Structure formats: C-alpha cells, structure tokens
PDB file of C-alpha atoms in Angstrom:
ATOM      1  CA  UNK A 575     -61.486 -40.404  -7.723  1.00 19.00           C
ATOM      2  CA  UNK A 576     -62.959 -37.450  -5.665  1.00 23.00           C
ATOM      3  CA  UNK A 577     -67.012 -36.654  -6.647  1.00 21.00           C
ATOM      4  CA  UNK A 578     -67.376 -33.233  -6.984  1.00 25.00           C
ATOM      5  CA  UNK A 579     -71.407 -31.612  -6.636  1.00 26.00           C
ATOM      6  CA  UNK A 580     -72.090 -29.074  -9.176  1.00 31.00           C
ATOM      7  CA  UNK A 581     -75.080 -26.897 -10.418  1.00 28.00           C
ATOM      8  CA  UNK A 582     -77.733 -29.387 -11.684  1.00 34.00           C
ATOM      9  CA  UNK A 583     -80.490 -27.948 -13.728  1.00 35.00           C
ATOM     10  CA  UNK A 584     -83.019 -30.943 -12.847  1.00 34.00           C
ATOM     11  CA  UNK A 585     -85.476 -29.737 -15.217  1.00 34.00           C
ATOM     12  CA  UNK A 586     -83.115 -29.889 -18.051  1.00 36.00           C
ATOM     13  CA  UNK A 587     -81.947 -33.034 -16.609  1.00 37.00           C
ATOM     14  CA  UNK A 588     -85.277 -34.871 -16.344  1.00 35.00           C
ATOM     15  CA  UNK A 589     -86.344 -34.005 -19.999  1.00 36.00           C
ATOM     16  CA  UNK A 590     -83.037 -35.636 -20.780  1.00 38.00           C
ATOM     17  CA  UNK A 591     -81.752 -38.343 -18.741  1.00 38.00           C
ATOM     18  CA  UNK A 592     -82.463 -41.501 -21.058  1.00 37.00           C
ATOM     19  CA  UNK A 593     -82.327 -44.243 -17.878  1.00 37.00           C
ATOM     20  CA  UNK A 594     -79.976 -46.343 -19.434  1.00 36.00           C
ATOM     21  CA  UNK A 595     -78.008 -48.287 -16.300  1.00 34.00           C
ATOM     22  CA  UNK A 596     -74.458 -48.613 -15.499  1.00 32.00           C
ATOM     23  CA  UNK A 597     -71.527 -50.150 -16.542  1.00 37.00           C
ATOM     24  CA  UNK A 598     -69.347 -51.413 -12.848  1.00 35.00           C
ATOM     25  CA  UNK A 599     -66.234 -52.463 -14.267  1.00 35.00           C
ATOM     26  CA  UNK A 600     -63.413 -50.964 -11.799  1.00 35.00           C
ATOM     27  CA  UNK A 601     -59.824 -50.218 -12.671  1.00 37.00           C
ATOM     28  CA  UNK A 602     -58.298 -47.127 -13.132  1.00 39.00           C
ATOM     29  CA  UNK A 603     -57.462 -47.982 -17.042  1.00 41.00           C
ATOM     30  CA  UNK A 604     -58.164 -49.798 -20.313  1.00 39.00           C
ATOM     31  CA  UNK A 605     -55.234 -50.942 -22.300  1.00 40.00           C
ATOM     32  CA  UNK A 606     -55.402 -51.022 -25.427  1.00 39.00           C
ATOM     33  CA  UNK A 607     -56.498 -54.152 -26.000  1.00 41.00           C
ATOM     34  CA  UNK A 608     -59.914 -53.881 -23.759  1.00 39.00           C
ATOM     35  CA  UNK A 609     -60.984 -50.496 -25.934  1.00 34.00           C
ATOM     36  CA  UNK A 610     -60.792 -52.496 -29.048  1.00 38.00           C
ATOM     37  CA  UNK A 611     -62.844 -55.213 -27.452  1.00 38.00           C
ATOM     38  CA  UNK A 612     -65.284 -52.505 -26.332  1.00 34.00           C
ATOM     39  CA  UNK A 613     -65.005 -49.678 -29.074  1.00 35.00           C
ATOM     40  CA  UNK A 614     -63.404 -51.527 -31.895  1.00 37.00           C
ATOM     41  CA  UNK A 615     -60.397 -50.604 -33.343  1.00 40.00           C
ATOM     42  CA  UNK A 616     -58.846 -46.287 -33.096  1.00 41.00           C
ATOM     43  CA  UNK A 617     -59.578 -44.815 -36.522  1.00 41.00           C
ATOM     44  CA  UNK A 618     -56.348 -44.035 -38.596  1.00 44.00           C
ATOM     45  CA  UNK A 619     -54.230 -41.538 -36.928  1.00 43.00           C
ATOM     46  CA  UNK A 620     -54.022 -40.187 -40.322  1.00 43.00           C
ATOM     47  CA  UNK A 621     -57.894 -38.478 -40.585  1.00 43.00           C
ATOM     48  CA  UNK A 622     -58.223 -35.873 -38.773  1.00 52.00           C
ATOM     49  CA  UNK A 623     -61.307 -36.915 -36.720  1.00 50.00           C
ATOM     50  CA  UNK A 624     -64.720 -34.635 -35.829  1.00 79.00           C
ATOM     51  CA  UNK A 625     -65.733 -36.041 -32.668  1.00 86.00           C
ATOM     52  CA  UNK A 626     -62.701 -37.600 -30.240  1.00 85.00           C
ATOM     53  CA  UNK A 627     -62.981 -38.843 -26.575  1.00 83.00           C
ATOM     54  CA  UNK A 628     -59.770 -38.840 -25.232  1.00 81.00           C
ATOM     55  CA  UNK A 629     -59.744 -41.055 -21.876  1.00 77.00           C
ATOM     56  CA  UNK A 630     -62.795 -40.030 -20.964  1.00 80.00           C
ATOM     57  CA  UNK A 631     -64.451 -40.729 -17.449  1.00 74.00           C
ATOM     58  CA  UNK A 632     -67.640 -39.788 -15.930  1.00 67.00           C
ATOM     59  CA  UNK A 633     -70.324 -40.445 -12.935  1.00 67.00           C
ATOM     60  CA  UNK A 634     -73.794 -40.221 -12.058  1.00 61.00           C
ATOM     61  CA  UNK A 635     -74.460 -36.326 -11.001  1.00 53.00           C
ATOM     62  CA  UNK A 636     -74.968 -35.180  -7.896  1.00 44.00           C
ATOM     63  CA  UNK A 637     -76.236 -32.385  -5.575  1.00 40.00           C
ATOM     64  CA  UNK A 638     -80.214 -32.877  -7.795  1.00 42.00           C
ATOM     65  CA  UNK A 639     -83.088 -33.274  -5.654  1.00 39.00           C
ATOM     66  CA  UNK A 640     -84.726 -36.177  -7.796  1.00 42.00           C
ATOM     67  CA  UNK A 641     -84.807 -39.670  -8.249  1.00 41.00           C
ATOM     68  CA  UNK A 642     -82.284 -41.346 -11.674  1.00 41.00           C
ATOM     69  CA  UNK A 643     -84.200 -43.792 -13.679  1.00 45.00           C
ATOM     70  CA  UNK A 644     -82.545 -47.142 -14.713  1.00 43.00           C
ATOM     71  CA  UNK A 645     -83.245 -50.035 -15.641  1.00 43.00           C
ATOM     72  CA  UNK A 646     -83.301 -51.621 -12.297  1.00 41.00           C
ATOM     73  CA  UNK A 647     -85.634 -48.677 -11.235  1.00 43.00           C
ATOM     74  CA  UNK A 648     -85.632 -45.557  -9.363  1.00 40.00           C
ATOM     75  CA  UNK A 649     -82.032 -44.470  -7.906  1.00 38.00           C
ATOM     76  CA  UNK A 650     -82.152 -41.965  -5.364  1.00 41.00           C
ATOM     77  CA  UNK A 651     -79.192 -39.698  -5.476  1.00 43.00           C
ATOM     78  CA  UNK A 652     -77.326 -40.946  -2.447  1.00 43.00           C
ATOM     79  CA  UNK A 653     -76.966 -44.273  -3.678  1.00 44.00           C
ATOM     80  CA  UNK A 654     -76.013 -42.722  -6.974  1.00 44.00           C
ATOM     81  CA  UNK A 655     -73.165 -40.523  -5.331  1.00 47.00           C
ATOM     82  CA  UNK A 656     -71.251 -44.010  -5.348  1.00 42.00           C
ATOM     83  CA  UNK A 657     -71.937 -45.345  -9.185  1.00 57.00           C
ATOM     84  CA  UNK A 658     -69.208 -44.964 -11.708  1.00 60.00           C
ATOM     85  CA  UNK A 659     -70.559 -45.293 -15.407  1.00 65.00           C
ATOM     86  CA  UNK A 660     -67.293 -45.586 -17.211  1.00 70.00           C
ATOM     87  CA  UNK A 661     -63.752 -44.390 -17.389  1.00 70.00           C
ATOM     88  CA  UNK A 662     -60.754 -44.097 -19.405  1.00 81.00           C
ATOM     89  CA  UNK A 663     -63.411 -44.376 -22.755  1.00 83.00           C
ATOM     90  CA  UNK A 664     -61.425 -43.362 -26.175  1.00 87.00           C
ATOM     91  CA  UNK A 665     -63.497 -43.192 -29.396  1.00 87.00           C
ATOM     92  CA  UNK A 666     -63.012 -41.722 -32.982  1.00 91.00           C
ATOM     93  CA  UNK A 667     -65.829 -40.708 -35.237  1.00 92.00           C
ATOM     94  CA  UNK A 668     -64.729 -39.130 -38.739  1.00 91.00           C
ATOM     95  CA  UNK A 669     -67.316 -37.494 -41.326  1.00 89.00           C
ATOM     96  CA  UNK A 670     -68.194 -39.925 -43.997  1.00 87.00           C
ATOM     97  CA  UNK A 671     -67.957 -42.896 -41.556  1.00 89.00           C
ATOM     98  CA  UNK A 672     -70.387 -44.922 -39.717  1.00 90.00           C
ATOM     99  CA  UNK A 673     -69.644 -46.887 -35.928  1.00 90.00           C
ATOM    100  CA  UNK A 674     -71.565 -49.141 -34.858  1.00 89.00           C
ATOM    101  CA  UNK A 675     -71.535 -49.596 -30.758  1.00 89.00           C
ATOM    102  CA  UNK A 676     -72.932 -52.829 -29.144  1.00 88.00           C
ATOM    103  CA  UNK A 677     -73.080 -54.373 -25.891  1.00 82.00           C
ATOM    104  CA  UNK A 678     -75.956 -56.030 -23.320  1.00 81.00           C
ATOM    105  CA  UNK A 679     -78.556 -54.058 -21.563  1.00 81.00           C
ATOM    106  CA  UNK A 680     -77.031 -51.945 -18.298  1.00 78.00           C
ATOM    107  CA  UNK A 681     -73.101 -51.222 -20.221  1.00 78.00           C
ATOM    108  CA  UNK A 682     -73.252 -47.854 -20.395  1.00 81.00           C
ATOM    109  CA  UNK A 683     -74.330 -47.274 -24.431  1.00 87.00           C
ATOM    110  CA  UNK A 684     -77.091 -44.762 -23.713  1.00 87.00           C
ATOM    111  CA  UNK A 685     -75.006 -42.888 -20.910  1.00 86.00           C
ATOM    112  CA  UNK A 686     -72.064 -42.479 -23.039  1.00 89.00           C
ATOM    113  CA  UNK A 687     -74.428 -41.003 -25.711  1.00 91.00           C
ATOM    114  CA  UNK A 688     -75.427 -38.931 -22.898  1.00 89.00           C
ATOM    115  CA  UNK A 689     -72.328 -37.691 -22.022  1.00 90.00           C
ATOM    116  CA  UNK A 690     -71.434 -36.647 -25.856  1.00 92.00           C
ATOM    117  CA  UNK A 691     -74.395 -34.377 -25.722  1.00 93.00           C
ATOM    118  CA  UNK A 692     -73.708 -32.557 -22.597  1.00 92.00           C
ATOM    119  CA  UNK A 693     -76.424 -34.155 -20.150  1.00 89.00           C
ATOM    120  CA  UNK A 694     -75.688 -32.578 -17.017  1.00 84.00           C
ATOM    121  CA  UNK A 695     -77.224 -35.808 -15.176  1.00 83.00           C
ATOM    122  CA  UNK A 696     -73.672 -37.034 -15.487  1.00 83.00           C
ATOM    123  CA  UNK A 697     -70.664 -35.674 -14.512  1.00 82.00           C
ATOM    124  CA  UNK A 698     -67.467 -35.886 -16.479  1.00 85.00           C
ATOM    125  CA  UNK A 699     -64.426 -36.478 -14.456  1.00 83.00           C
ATOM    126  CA  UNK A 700     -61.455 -37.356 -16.457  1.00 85.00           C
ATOM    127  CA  UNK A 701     -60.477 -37.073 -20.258  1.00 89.00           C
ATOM    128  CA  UNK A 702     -61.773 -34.597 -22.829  1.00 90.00           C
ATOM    129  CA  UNK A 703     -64.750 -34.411 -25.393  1.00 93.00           C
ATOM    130  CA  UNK A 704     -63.553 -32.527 -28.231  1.00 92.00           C
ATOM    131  CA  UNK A 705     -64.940 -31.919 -31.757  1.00 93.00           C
ATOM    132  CA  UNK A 706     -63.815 -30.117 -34.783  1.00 91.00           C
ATOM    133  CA  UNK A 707     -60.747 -29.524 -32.954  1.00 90.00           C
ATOM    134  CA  UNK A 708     -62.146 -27.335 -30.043  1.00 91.00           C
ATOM    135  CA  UNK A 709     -63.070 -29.149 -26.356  1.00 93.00           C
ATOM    136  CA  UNK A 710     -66.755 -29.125 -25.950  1.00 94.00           C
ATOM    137  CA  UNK A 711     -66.365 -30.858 -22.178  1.00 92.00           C
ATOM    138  CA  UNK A 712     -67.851 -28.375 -20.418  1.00 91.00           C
ATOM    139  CA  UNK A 713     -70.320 -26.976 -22.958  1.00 94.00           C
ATOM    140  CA  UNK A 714     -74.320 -26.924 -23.130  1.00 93.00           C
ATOM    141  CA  UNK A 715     -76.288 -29.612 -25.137  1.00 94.00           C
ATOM    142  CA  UNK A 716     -77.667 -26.583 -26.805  1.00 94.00           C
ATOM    143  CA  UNK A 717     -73.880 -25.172 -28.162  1.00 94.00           C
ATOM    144  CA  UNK A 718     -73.033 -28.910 -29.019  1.00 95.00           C
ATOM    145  CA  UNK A 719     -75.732 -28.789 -31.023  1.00 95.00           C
ATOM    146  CA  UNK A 720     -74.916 -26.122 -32.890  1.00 94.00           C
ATOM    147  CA  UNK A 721     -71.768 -26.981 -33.175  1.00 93.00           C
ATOM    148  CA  UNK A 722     -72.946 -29.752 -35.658  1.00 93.00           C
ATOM    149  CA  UNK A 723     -73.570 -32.640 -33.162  1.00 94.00           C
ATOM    150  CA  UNK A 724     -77.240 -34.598 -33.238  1.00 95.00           C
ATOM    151  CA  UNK A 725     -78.336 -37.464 -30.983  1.00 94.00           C
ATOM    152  CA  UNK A 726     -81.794 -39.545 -31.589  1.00 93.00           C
ATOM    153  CA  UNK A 727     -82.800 -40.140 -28.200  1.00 90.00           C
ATOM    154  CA  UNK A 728     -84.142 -43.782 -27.165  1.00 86.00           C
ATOM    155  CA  UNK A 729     -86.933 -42.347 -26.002  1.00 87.00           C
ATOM    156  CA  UNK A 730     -87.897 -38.987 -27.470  1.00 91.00           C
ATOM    157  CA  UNK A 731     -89.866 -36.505 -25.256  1.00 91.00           C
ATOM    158  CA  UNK A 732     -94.039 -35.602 -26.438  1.00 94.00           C
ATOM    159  CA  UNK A 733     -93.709 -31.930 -26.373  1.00 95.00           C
ATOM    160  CA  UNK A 734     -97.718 -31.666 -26.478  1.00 95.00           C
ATOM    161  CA  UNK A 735     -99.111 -28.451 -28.137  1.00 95.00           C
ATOM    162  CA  UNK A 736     -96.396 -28.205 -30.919  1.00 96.00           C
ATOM    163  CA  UNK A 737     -96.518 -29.344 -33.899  1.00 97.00           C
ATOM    164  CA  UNK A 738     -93.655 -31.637 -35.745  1.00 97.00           C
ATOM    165  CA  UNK A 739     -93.240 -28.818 -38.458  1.00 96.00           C
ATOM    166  CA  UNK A 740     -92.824 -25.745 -35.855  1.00 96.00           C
ATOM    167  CA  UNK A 741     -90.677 -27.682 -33.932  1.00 97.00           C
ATOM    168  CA  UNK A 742     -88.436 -28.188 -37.253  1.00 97.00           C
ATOM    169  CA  UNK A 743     -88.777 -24.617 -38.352  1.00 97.00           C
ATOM    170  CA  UNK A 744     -87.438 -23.524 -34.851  1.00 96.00           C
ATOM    171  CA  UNK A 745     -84.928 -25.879 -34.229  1.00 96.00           C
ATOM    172  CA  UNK A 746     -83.197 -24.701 -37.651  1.00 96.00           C
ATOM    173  CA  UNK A 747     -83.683 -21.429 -36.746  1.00 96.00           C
ATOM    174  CA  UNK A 748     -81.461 -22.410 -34.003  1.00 94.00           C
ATOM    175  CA  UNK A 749     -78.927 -23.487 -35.548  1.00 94.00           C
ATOM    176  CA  UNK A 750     -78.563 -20.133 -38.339  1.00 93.00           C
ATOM    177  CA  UNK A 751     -78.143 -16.496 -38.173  1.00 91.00           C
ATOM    178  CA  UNK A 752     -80.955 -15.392 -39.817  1.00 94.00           C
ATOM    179  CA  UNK A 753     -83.956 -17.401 -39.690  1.00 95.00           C
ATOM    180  CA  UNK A 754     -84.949 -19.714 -42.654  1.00 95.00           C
ATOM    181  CA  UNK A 755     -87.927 -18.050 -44.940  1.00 95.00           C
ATOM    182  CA  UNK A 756     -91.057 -20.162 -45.345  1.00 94.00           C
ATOM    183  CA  UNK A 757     -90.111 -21.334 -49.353  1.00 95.00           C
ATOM    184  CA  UNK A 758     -86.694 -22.419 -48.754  1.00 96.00           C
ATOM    185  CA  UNK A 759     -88.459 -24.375 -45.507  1.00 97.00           C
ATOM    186  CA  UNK A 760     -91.254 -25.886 -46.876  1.00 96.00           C
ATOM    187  CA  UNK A 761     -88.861 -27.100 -50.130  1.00 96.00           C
ATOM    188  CA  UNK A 762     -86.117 -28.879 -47.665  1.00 95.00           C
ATOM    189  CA  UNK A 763     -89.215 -30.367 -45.635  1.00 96.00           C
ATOM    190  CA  UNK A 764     -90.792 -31.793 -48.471  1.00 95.00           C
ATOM    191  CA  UNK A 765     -87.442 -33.686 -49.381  1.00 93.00           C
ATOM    192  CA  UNK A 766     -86.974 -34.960 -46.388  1.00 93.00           C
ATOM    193  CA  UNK A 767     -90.209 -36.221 -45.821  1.00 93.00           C
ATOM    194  CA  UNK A 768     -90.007 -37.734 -49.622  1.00 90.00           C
ATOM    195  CA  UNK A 769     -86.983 -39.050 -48.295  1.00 85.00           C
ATOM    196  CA  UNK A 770     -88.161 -40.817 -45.064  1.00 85.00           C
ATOM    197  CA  UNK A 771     -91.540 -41.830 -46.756  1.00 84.00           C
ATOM    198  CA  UNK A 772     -93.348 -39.492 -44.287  1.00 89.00           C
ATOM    199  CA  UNK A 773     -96.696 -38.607 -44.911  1.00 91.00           C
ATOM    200  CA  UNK A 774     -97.958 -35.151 -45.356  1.00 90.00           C
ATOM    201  CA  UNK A 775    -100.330 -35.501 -42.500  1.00 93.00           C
ATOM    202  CA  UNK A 776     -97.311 -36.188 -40.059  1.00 94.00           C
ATOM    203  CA  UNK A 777     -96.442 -32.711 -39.757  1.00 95.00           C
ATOM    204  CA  UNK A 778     -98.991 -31.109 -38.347  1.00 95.00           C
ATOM    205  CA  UNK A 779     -99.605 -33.682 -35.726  1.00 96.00           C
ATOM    206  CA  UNK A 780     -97.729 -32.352 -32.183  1.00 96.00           C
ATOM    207  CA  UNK A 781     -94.283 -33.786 -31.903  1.00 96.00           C
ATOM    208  CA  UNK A 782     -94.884 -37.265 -30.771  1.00 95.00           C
ATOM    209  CA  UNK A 783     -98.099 -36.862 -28.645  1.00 95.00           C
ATOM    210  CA  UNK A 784     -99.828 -40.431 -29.496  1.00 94.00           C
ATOM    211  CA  UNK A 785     -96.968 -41.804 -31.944  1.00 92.00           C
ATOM    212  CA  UNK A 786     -96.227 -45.447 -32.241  1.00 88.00           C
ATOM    213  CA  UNK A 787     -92.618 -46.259 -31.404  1.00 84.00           C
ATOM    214  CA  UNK A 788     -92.016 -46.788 -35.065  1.00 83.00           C
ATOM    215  CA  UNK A 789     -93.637 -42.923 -36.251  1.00 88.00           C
ATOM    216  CA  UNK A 790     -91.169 -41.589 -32.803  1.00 90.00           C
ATOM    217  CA  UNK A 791     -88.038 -42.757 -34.272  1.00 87.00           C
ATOM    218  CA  UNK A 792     -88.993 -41.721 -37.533  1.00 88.00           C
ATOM    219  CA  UNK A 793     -89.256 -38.037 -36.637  1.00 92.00           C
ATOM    220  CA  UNK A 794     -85.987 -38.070 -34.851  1.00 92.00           C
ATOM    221  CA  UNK A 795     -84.471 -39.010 -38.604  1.00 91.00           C
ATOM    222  CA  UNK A 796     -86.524 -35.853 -39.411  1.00 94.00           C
ATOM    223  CA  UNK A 797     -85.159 -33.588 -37.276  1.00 95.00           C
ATOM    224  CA  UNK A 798     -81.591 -35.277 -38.100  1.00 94.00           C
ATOM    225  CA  UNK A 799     -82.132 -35.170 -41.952  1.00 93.00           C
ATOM    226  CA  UNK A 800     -83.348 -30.947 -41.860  1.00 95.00           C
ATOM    227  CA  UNK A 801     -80.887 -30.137 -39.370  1.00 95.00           C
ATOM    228  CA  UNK A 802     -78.006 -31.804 -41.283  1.00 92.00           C
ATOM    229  CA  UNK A 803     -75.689 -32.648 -38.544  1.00 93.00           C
ATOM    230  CA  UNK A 804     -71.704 -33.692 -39.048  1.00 93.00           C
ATOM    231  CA  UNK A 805     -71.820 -36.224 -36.317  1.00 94.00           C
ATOM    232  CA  UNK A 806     -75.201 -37.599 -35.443  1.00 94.00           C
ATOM    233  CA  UNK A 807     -75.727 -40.364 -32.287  1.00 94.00           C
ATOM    234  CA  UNK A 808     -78.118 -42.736 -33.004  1.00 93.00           C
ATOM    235  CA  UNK A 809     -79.490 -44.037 -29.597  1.00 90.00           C
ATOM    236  CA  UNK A 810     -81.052 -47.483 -30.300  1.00 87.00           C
ATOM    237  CA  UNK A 811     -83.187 -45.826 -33.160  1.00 83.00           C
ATOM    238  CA  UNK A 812     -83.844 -49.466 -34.880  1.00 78.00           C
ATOM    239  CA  UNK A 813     -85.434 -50.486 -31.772  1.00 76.00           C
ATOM    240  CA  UNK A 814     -88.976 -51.650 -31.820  1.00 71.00           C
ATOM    241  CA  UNK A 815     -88.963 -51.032 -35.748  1.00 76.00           C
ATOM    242  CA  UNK A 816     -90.814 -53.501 -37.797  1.00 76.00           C
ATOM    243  CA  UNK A 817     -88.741 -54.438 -41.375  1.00 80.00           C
ATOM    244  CA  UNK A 818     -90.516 -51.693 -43.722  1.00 79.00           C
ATOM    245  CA  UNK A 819     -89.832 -48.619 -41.159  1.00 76.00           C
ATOM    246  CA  UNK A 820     -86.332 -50.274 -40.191  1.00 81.00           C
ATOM    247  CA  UNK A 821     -85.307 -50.237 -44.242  1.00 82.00           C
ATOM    248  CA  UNK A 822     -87.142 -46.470 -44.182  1.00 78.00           C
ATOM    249  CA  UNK A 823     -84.945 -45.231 -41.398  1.00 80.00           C
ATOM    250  CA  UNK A 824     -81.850 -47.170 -42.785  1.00 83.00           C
ATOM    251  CA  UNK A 825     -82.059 -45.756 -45.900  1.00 83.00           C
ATOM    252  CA  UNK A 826     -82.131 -41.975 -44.679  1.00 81.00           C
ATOM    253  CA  UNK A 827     -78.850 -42.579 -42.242  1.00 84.00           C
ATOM    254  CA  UNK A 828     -77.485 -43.759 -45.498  1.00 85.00           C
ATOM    255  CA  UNK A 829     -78.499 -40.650 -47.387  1.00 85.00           C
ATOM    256  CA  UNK A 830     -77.440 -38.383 -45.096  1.00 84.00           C
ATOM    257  CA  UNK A 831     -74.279 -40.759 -44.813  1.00 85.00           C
ATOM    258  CA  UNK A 832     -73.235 -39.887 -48.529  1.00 85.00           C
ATOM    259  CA  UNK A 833     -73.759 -35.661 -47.632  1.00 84.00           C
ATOM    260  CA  UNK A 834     -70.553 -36.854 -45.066  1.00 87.00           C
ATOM    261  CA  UNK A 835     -72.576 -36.667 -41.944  1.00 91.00           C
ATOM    262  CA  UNK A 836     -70.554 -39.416 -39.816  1.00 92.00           C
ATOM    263  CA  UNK A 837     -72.908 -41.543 -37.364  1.00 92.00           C
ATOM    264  CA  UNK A 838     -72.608 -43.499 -34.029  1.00 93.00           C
ATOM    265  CA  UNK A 839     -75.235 -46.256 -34.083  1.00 92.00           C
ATOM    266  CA  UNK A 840     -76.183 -47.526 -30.712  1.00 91.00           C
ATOM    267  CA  UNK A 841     -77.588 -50.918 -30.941  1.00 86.00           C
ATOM    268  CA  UNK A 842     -78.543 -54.433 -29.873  1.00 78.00           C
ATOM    269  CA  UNK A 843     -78.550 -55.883 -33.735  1.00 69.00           C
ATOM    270  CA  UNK A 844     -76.018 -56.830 -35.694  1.00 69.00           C
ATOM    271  CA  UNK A 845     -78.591 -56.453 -38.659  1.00 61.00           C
ATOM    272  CA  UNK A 846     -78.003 -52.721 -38.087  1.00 58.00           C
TER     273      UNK A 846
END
C-alpha cells in the first residue's frame, strides 16, 4: 500500500480527531468468515441498504503539523506515517435497524466512526463509503451531514459562548433551505427535551462548558433527536452513564428508532 500526503485542515482535524488507537492486524484481506467475527453477519442482500462500506481501508493522515492523540499518548506524525487502522472493512446499516459494534480498547471502533463522518485525520485508501446510493468517500463531514448522517462523538467538544439552543437552531438551519421560524423551533425543542427528560434550564447553558459526562451525552441525543438523522453513529454514548440517564438516552435511540432512523452503537456493554 503506497501513503499518499494530502491537504490536512488541522484545525478541523483537532476539533475532531476522537484519539481512539489502532487496530495492527496485517493481511491484505478478510474472508468472509473474519468480517462476521468482527462486524456480524452482511444484512440481507435483499434491503437496499443507507449506509454501505464496501472493502474499505484507511490510515492515519499525513502531511499535519501536530501531534495524534491515542490511547497510548501523543503520536507524532512520523511515527504515524507507518500505522494502518484497518482494511478491507464491509458493513451494512439499513433504516429501521440497529448494529451494535464491540470490541476491546485500541480496535479501531472510534476510528472507523471517524472515517464514516469524513475526518480528514484519516486517510481512506481502499474501498468505498457510500450512502443512499451515492459515494460520499471523498466528501466533507459537513455534506455527510446533510446528507442525513449523525455521529455522537465520545467526547463532544465545549464550544464556550454558545448556548445548547443556538447551537440547535443553527445546526438545523444547516441542514434546510430556508431557515426554521422560532414557533415551529421552540415546538420540536420542547418535544425533544420532553422526550430526553431534559430540563428547561439545559438550554440556555453553553454547549457543554461545565457538563457532567452524563448531561454531554445527553445533548448529543439532542442534537440527534432535532436533527432527525437516517443513519446516526453512536460513539460509546452509554459510557460513563449511571442507570437512570442510560434508560433516558436508551429510550430516545429507541424513539427515534421507530421514525426509521437506523443506528450504529459503538460500545463496550453488552447491556447496550
């Protein structure tokens, strides 16, 4: 396989990159057999599926003038020239269905979720990303995303100085023609937040500037319940949740579940 540098917007990058480590396994395919062991089983050939990876490969990025976190710590980019994440990867998520990925700390999970949402800290190097039809390999997180694809980061980003509701009200405004008026915004804000059992207050507090871990993963089911995603990425979002706000946030994937929004759940627990 022959690295390629390309244009790396670091800042972009940094606000992004989730530090999950690496998975090392070599070869230059899966059969079969090894992507049910990872991925599970292919859906039916017979749906028609929203999100595909076809053979997908990819690599740490390189050419940025920064440091990668992981979970072994700081990776400077030469030594990160010469990590492979994962290759040959083949994955079906329908609308309507829910996968559940699992595997130890350091096998890729977070990078592949990554990779879906166009984090140009990696580098895709093989295979195709393609959803509703149409391949989205070389596009911008910001197109995926309003294409209909939605990923609850691991670790969400404090954007001080901003309040949760603005954010909302902009980020759908991203994602229509026109932008939303303040009646039909207010009523789809209140139902979510009925929804996800999030008090009024929340709102005008700025997106996740002194949250607990458990109030940060509830406002990424927020954002994912106004913005109404087909596929939505769940990155580990049951992590650090005590039983109440685990039920809370379970409940709203399976609301949004029964609109047809089909999920990828990233996690440690088979409680999930």
């Amino acid at each position: 396989m022959v690295l390629s540098a390309e244009r790396c917007d670091s800042e972009r990058a940094r606000h992004r990159a989730s530090g999950q480590a690496v998975d090392e396994r070599g070869g230059d395919d899966h059969d079969e057999r090894d992507r049910e062991q990872v991925l599970g089983p292919a859906a039916d050939p017979g749906l028609r599926a929203e999100l595909e990876l076809r053979r997908v490969g990819y690599v740490l990025g390189i050419g940025c003038d920064r440091r990668i976190p992981t979970q072994a710590g700081l990776l400077r980019d030469q030594e990160a020239q010469a990590r492979e994440n994962l290759h040959g990867v083949s994955l079906q998520v329908n609308r309507g269905e829910t996968h559940a990925l699992m595997g130890p700390n350091g096998s890729g999970k977070s990078t592949l979720a990554n990779v879906l949402m166009g984090n140009d800290t990696y580098e895709v190097t093989e295979g195709q990303i393609i959803f509703n039809g149409e391949d989205i390999t070389e596009e911008d997180p910001e197109k995926r995303s309003q294409a209909g694809l939605f990923l609850a980061f691991q670790y969400p980003a404090v954007v001080p100085g901003v309040s949760v509701a603005n954010f909302l009200r902009l980020a759908m405004n991203a994602h229509r023609d026109e932008p939303i008026n303040v009646k039909e915004f207010r009523d789809r804000l209140k139902e979510n937040m009925d929804l996800l059992s999030v008090p009024r207050e929340f709102t005008s507090r700025y997106l996740n500037d002194g949250f607990s871990g458990g109030e940060k993963k509830r406002a990424e089911i927020l954002q994912m319940a106004m913005l109404e995603p087909q596929i939505a990425v769940l990155d580990e979002t049951d992590s650090g949740l005590d039983i109440d706000a685990l039920r809370v946030v379970s409940e709203g994937v399976n609301a949004l579940r029964e609109r047809g929004m089909g999920s990828l759940i990233i996690t440690h627990y088979q409680r999930i």
